[in-house]
Coordinates of C-alpha atoms and ligand atoms in Angstrom, one line a residue:
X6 CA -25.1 6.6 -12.9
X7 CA -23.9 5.3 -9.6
X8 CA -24.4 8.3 -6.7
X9 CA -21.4 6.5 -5.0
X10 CA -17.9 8.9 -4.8
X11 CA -15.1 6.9 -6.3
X12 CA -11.6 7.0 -4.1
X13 CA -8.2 5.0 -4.9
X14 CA -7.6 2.3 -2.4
X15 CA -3.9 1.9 -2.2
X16 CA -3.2 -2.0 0.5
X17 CA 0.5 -1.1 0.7
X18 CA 2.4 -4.1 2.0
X19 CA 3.4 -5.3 5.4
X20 CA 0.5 -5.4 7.9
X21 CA -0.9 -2.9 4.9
X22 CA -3.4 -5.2 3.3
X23 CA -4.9 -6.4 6.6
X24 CA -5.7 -3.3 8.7
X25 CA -7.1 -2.3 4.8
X26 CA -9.7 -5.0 5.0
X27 CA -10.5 -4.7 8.5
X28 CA -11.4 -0.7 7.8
X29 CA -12.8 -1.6 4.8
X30 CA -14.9 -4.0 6.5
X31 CA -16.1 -1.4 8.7
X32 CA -17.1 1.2 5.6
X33 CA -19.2 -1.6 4.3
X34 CA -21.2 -2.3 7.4
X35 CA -21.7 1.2 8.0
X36 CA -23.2 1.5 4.3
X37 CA -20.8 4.6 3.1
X38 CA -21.2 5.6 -0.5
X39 CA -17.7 4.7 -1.8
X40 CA -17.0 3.3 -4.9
X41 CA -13.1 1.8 -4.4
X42 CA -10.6 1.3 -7.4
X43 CA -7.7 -0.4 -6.2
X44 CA -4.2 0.7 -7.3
X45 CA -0.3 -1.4 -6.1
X46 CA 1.6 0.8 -4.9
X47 CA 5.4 0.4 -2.8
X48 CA 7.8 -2.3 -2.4
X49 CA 6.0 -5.0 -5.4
X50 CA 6.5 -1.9 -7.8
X51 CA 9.9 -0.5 -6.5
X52 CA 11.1 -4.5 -7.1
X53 CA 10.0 -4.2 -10.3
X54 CA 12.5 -1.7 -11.3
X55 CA 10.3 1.6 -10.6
X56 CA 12.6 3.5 -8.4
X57 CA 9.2 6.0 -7.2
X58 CA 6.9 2.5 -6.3
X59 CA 4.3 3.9 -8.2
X60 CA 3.1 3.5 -12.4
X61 CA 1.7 5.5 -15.0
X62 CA -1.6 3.6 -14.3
X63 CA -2.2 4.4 -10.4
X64 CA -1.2 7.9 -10.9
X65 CA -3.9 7.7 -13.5
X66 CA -6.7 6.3 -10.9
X67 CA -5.1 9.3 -8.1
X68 CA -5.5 12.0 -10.7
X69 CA -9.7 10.1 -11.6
X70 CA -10.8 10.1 -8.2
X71 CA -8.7 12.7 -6.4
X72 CA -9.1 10.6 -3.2
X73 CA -6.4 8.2 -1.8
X74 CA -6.9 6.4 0.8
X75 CA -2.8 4.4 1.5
X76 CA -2.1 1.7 3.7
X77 CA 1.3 1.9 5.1
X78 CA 4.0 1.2 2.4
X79 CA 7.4 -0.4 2.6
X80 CA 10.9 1.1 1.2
X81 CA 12.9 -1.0 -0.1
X82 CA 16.6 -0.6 1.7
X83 CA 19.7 0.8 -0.4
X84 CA 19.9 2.1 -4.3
X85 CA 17.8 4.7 -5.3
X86 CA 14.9 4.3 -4.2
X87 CA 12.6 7.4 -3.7
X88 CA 10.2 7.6 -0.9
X89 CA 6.8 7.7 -2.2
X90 CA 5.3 9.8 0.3
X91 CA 7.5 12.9 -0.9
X92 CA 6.6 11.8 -4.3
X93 CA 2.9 12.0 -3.8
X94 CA 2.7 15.4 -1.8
X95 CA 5.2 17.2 -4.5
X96 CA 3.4 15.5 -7.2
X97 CA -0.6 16.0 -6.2
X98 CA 0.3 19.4 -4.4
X99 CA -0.3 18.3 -1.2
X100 CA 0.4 21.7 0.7
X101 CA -1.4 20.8 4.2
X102 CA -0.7 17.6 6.4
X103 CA -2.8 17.5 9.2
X104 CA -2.3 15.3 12.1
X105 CA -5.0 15.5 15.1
X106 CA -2.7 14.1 18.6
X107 CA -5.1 12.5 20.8
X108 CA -5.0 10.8 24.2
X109 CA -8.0 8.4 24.9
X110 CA -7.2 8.4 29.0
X111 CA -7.9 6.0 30.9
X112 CA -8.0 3.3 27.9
X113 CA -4.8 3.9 26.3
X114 CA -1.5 4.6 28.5
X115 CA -0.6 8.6 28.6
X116 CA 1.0 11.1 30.8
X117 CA -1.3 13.9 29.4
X118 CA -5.1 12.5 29.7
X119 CA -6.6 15.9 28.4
X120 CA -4.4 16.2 25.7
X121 CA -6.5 16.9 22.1
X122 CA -4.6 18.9 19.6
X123 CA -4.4 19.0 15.8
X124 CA -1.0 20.1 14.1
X125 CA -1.3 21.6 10.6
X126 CA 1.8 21.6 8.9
X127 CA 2.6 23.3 5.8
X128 CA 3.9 20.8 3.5
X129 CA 5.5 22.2 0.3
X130 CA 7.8 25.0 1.1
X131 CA 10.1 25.9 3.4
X132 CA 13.9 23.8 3.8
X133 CA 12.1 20.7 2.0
X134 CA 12.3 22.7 -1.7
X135 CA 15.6 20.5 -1.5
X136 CA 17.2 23.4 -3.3
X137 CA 20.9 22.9 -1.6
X138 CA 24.1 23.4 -3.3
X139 CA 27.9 23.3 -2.0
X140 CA 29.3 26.5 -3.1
X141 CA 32.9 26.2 -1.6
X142 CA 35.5 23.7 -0.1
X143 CA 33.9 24.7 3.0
X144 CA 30.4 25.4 2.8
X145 CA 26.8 24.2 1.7
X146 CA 23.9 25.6 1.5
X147 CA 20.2 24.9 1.7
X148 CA 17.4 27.5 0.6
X149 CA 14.3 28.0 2.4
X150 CA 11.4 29.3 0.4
X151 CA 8.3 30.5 1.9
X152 CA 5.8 31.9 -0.7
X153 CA 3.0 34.5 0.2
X154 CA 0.5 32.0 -1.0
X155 CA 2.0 29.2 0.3
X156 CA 1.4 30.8 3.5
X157 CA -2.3 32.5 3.0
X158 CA -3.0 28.7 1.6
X159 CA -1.8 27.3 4.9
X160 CA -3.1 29.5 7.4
X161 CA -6.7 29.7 5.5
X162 CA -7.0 26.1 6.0
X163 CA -6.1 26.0 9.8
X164 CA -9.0 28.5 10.9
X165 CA -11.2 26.8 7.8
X166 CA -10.2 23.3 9.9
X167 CA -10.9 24.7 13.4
X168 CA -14.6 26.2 12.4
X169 CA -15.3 22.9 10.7
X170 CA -14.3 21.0 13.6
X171 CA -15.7 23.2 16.1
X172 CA -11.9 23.9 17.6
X173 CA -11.7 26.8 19.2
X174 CA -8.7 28.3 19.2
X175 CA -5.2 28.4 16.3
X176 CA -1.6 29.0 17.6
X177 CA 1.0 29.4 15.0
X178 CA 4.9 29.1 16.0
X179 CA 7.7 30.4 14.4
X180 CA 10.8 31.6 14.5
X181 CA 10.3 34.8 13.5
X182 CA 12.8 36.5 16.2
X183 CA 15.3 35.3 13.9
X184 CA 14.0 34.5 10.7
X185 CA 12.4 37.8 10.3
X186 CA 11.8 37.6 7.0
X187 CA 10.7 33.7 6.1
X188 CA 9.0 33.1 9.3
X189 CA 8.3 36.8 9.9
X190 CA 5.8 36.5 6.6
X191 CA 4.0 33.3 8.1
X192 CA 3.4 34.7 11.7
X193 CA 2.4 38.7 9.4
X194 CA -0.2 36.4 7.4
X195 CA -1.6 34.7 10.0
X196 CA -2.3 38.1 12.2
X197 CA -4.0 39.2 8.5
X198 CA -5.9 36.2 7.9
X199 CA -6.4 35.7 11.9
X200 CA -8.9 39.0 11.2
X201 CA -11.3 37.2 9.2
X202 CA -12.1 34.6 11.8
X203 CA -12.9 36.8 14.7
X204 CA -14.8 33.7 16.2
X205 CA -11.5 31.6 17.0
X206 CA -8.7 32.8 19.2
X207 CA -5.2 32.6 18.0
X208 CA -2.1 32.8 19.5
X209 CA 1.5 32.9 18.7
X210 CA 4.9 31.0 20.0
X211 CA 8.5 31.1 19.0
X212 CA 9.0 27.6 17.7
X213 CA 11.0 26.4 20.7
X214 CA 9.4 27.8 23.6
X215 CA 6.2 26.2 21.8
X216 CA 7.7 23.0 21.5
X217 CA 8.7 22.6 25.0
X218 CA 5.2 23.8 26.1
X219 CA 3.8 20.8 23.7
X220 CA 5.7 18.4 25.4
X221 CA 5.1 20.0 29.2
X222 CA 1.3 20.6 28.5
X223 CA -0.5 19.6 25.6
X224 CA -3.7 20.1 26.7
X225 CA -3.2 23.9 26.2
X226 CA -3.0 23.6 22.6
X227 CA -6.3 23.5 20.3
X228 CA -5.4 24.0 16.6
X229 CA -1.0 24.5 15.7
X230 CA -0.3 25.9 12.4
X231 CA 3.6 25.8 11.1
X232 CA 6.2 25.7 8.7
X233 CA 6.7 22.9 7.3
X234 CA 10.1 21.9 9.2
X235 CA 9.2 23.0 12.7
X236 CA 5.5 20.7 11.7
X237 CA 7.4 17.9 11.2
X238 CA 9.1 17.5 14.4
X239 CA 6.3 18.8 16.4
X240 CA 3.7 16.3 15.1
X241 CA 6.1 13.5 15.8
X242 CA 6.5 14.9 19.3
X243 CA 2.5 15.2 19.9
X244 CA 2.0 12.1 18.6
X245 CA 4.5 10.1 20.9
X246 CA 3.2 11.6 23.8
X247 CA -0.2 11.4 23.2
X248 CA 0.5 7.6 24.0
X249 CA -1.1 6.7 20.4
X250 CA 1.2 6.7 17.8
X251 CA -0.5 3.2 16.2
X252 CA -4.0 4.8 16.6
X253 CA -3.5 8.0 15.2
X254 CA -4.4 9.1 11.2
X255 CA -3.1 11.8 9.1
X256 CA -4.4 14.2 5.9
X257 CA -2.2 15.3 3.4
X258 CA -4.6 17.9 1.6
X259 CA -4.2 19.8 -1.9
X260 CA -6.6 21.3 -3.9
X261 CA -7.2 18.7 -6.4
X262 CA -6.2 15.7 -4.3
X263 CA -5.9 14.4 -1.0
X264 CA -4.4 11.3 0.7
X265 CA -5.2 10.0 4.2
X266 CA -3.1 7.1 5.8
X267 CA -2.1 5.7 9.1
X268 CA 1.1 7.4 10.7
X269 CA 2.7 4.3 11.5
X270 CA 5.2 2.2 9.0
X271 CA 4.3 -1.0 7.4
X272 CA 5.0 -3.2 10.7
X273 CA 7.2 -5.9 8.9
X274 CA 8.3 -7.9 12.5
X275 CA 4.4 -8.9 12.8
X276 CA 3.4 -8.8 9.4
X277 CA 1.0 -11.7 8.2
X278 CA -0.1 -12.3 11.8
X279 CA -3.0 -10.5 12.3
X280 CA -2.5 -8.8 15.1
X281 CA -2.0 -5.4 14.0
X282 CA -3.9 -2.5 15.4
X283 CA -6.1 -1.1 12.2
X284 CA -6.9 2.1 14.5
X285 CA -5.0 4.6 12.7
X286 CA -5.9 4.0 9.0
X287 CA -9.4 3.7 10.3
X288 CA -9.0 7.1 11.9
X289 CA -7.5 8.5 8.5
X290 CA -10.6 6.9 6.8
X291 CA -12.8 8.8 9.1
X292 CA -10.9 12.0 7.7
X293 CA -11.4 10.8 4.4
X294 CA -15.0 10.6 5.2
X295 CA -15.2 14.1 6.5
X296 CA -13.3 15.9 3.4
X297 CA -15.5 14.0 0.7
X298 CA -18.9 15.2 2.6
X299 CA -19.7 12.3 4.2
X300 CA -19.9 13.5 8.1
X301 CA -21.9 11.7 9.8
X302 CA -21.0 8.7 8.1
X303 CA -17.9 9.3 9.9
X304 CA -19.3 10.6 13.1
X305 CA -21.1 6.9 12.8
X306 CA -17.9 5.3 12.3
X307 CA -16.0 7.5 15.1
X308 CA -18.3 7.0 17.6
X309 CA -18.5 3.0 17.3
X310 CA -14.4 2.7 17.2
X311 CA -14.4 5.2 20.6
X312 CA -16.8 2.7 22.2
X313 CA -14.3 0.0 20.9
X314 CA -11.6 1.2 22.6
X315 CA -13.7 2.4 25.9
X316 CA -15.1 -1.2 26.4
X317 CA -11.5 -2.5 26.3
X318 CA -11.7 -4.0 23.5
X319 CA -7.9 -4.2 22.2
X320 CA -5.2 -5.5 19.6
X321 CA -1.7 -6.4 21.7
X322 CA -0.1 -3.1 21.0
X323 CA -2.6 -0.8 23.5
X324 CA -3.6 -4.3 25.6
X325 CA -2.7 -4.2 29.2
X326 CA -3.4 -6.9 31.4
X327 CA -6.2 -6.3 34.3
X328 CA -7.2 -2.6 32.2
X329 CA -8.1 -3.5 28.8
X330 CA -11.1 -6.5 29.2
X331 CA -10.5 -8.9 25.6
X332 CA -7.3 -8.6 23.3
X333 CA -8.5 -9.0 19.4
X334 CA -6.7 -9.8 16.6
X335 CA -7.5 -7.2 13.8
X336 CA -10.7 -9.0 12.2
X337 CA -11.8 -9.3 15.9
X338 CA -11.2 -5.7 16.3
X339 CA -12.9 -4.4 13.4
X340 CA -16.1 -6.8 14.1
X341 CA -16.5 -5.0 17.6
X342 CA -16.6 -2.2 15.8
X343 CA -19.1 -3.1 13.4
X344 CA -21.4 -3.9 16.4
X345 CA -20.7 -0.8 18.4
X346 CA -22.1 0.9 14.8
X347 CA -24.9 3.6 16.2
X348 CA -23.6 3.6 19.7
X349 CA -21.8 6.3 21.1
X350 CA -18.8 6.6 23.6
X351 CA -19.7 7.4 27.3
X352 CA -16.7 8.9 28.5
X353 CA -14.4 9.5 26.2
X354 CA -15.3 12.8 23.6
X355 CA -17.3 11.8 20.8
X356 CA -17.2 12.9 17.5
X357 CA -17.3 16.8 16.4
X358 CA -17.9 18.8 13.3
X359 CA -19.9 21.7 12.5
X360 CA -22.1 21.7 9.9
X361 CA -20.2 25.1 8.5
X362 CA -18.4 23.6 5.3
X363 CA -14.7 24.4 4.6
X364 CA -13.8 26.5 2.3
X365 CA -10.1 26.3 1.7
X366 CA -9.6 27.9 -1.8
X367 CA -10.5 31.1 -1.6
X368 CA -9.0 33.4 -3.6
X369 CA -5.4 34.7 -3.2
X370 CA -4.4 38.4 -1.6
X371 CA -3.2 40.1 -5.8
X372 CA -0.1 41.7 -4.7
X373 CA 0.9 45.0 -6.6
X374 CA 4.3 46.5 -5.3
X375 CA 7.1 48.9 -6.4
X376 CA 9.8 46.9 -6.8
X377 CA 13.6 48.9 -7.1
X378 CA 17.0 47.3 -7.7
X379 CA 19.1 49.1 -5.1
X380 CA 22.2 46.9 -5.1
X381 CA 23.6 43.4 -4.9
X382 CA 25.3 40.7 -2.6
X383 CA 28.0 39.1 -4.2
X384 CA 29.2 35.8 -2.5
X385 CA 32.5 34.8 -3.3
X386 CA 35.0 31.9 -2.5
X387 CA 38.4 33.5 -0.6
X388 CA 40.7 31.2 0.2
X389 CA 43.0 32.7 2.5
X390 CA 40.3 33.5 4.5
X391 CA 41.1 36.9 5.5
X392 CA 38.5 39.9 5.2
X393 CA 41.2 42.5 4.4
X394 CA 42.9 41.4 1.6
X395 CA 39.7 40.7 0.0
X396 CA 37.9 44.1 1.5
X397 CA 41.2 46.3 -0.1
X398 CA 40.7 44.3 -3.6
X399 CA 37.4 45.0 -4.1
X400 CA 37.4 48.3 -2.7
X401 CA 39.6 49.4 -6.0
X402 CA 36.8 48.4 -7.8
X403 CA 36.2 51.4 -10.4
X404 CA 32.5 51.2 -10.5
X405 CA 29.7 53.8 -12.5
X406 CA 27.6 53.5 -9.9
X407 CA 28.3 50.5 -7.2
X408 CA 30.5 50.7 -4.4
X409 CA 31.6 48.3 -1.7
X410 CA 29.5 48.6 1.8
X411 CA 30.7 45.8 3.4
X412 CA 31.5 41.8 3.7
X413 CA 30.3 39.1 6.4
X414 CA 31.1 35.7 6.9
X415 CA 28.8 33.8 8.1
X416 CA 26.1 36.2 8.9
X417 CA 28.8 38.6 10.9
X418 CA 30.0 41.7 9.5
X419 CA 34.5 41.0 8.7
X420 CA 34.8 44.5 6.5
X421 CA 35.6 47.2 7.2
X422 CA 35.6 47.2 11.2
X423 CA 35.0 43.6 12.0
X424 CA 32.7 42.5 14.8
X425 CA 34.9 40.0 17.2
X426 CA 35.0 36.8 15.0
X427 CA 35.9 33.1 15.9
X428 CA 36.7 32.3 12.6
X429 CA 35.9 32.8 9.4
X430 CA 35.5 30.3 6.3
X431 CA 36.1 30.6 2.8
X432 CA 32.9 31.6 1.7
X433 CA 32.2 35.7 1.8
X434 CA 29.3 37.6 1.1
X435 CA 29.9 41.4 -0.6
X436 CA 27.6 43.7 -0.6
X437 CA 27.7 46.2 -3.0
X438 CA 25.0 49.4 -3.4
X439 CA 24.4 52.3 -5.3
X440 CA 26.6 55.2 -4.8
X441 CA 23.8 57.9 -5.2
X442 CA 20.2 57.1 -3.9
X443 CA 18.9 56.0 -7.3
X444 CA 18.1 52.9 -8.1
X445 CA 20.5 50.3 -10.5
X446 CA 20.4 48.2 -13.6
X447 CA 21.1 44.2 -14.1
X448 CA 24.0 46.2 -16.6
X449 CA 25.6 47.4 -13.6
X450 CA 25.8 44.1 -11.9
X451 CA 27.0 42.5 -14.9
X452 CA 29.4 44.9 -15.0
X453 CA 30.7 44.6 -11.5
X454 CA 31.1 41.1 -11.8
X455 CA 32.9 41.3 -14.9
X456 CA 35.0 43.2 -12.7
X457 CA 35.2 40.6 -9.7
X458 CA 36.5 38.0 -12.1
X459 CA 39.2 40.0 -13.3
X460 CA 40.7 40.5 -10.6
X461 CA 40.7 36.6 -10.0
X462 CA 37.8 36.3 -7.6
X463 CA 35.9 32.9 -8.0
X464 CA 31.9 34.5 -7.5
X465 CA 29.8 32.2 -6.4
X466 CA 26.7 33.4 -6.9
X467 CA 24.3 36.6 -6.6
X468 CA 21.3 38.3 -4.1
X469 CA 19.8 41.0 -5.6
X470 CA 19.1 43.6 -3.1
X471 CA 15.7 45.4 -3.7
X472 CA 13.2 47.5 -2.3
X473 CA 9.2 47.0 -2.0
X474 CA 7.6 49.9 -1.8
X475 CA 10.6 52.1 -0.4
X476 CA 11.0 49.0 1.9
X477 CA 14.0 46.5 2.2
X478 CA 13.6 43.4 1.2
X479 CA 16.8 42.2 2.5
X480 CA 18.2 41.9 6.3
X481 CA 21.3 43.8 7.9
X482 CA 24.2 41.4 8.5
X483 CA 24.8 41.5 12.3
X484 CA 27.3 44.5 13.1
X485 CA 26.1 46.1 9.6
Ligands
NAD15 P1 6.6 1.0 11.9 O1 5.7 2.0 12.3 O2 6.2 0.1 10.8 O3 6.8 0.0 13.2 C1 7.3 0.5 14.5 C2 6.8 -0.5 15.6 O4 5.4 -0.2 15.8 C3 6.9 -2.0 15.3 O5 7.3 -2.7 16.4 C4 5.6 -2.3 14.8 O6 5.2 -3.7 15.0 C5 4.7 -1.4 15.6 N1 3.4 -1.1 14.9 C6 3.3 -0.2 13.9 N2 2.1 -0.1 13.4 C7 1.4 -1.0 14.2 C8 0.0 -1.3 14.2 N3 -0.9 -0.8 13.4 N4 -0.4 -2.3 15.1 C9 0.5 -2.8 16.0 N5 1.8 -2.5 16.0 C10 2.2 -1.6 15.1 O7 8.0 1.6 11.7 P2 9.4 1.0 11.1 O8 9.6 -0.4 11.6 O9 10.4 2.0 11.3 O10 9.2 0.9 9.5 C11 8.8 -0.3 8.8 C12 8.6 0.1 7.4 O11 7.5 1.0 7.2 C13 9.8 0.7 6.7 O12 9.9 0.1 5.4 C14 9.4 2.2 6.5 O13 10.0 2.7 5.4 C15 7.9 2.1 6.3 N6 7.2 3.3 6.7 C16 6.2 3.6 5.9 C17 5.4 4.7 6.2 C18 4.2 5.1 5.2 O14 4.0 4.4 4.3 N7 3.6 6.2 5.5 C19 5.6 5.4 7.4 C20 6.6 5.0 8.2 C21 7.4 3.9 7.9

């Protein structure tokens, strides 16, 4: 039986297939235990009337050897045609990208010469559920959904990353000033998780504040660990200013699978011409390397293409005449690197792990709460677009046991005793609760809206409002 571990090798299109050979050039001379099954992926298969790019068969090979490593892949424009990338996370589980932001100062251009950070964004939840629906003339909607295990998953794997990597510190950023509840759990799970690794430090920032600190000064910034949204603006930011957006590699983890590709597209304008930078699929290779156990196969690997770039060594993107000594096409480049194979880098940071191995899928926090049905948001569509009229009809609601407490529009309580408003729009939330301090019954709320639509109201749709352990589970509309 072969002791090699078997990955997918996807060559994409573009410059795909020729930064592919040029890194897989490099695996070979550096004697890694790989054993590659190639699938097609992208525009070929999209051509052929597969609107996702990718068939039965090649999800077949991902599913065998859990391990893809993608060349850049391009999207055919117009009709239909789904982006792969989406595909693959939703469809492999994919929960953590993971983008490391370096600057090699002095080789490569950058304004921030000590900047080396690694964001880890959480890459399931959150606004990208695509659960969005237009529930009036006037108004849309979008759901964000942010799971207790979705987060503890998440967060695990950012410390589990920074003791691997001997990082020494996690900062998670949020918006939990305003999103108390979505972003509050994130920033609550990683304080409780934060306890088990009393070895790295951790800090927090509101989501904006920590943006604009990335983009001031970088070099503050170890390990970042965020919502999925807020992850993928911020890793586009760090890796723009790092300087090295063609050089730079990214992970999209899950717990069966993983894929590891460059960051950059599929390079159509020089396509064909050899002169692409293979730097950042290498990079994701090395990655690759690392997550199936082969680290100092890819400290080998790491160290040779940091020596590379040190001795100036560079493809026409990163070239600058009078800094950089001999500009390589890609087979050029990734032959340097073969020879630079067992030497290390003599300024720039070399290569770090630990040994300590991750261990990412430990269990899940069981959670056993009290759960109590205390009332119900009704949203509604009111065309007139006046609180009153609407307050006064469903005030003489006759109701067992639910009674009207008030209606917002737009967040801001309208009824009764409106907050200043600059307008309102058709679409009204109604919050009804129990009368008495008892709980209530999905038979009340069917009831209610049974009454709603009799008196011509066009409901929307329904929150329930419950408690967790005597605690809401709902926010106060401002001015409630
Ligand atoms: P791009 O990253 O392909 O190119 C942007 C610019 O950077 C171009 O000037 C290109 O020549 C240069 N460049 C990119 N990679 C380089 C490299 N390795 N060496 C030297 N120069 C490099 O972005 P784009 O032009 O917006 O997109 C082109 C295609 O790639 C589109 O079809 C897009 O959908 C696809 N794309 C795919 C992925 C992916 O598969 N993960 C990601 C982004 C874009």
């Amino acid at each position: 039986m072969s002791s090699k571990i078997p990955i997918t090798i996807a060559k994409g299109d573009g410059i795909g297939p020729e930064i592919m050979d040029a890194v897989l050039a490099v695996l070979h001379a550096a004697d890694v235990p790989l054993e590659y099954h190639f699938i097609d992926i992208g525009e070929k298969v999209y051509l052929a009337g597969n609107t996702s790019g990718i068939d039965e068969k090649a999800w077949e090979t991902i599913l065998k050897t859990r391990v893809l490593l993608k060349a850049p892949i391009t999207t055919p424009q117009g009709g239909g045609y789904k982006s792969l990338n989406v595909t693959m996370r939703k469809m492999l589980s994919l929960y953590a990208n993971v983008r490391p932001c370096v600057a090699y100062h002095p080789f490569v251009e950058t304004r921030h010469p000590q900047m080396d950070l690694v964001i880890i964004r959480e890459n399931e939840e959150d606004l990208y559920a695509g659960i969005e629906h237009r529930q009036t003339p006037e108004v849309v909607q979008c759901l964000k959904l942010v799971s207790r295990p979705g987060c503890e998953r998440i967060i695990r794997y950012a410390f589990e990353y920074a003791r691997a990597y001997g990082r020494k510190k996690v900062s998670c950023m949020t918006k939990d000033n305003i999103m108390k509840m979505t972003d509050g759990l994130f920033h609550h799970i990683f304080n409780e998780i934060g306890k088990e690794y009393p070895d790295i430090e951790k800090d927090h920032y509101i989501i904006d504040i920590g943006s604009a600190r990335i983009a001031d000064t970088p070099e503050r910034f170890d390990v970042i660990v965020t919502l999925n949204l807020y992850g993928d603006i911020i890793s586009d930011i760090a890796a723009q200013i790092a300087g090295s957006v063609g050089l730079a590699g990214s992970a999209n983890i899950g717990l069966h699978a993983a894929m590891f590709e460059a960051i950059h597209g599929s390079a159509p304008d020089i396509a064909g011409k050899g002169i692409a930078n293979p730097s950042g699929l290498l990079q994701a290779a090395v990655m690759m390397l690392v997550h199936v156990g082969l680290a100092e196969k890819a400290e080998l690997i790491q160290n040779a293409w940091l020596r590379t770039i040190e001795e100036g060594i560079h493809t026409n993107d990163i070239f600058r005449e009078g800094k950089s000594r001999r500009k390589v096409t890609t087979r050029e480049f990734a032959e340097a690197v073969i020879a630079n194979l067992g030497k290390k880098p003599e300024q720039l940071k070399g290569f770090r792990t630990s040994s300590y191995r991750m261990n990412p899928s430990h269990a899940l926090t069981n959670i056993s709460v009290k759960k109590e049905l205390v009332g119900v948001d009704v949203f509604v569509e009111w065309p007139t677009k006046d609180p009153a009229s609407l307050g006064e009809l469903l005030e003489a609601i006759e109701h067992p046991v639910l009674k009207l407490k008030m209606i917002s529009n737009r967040g801001l309580k309208v009824y009764p005793n409106p907050m200043a408003v600059s307008f309102c729009t058709d679409h009204f939330r109604c919050r009804f609760v129990s009368k008495t301090d008892k709980g209530i019954s999905h038979q009340d709320i069917l009831v209610l809206l049974d009454k709603i639509g009799q008196k011509g109201i066009d409901f929307i749709k329904t929150e329930n409002l419950y408690t967790f352990d005597g605690v809401n589970g709902f926010t106060l509309s401002q001015g409630e």
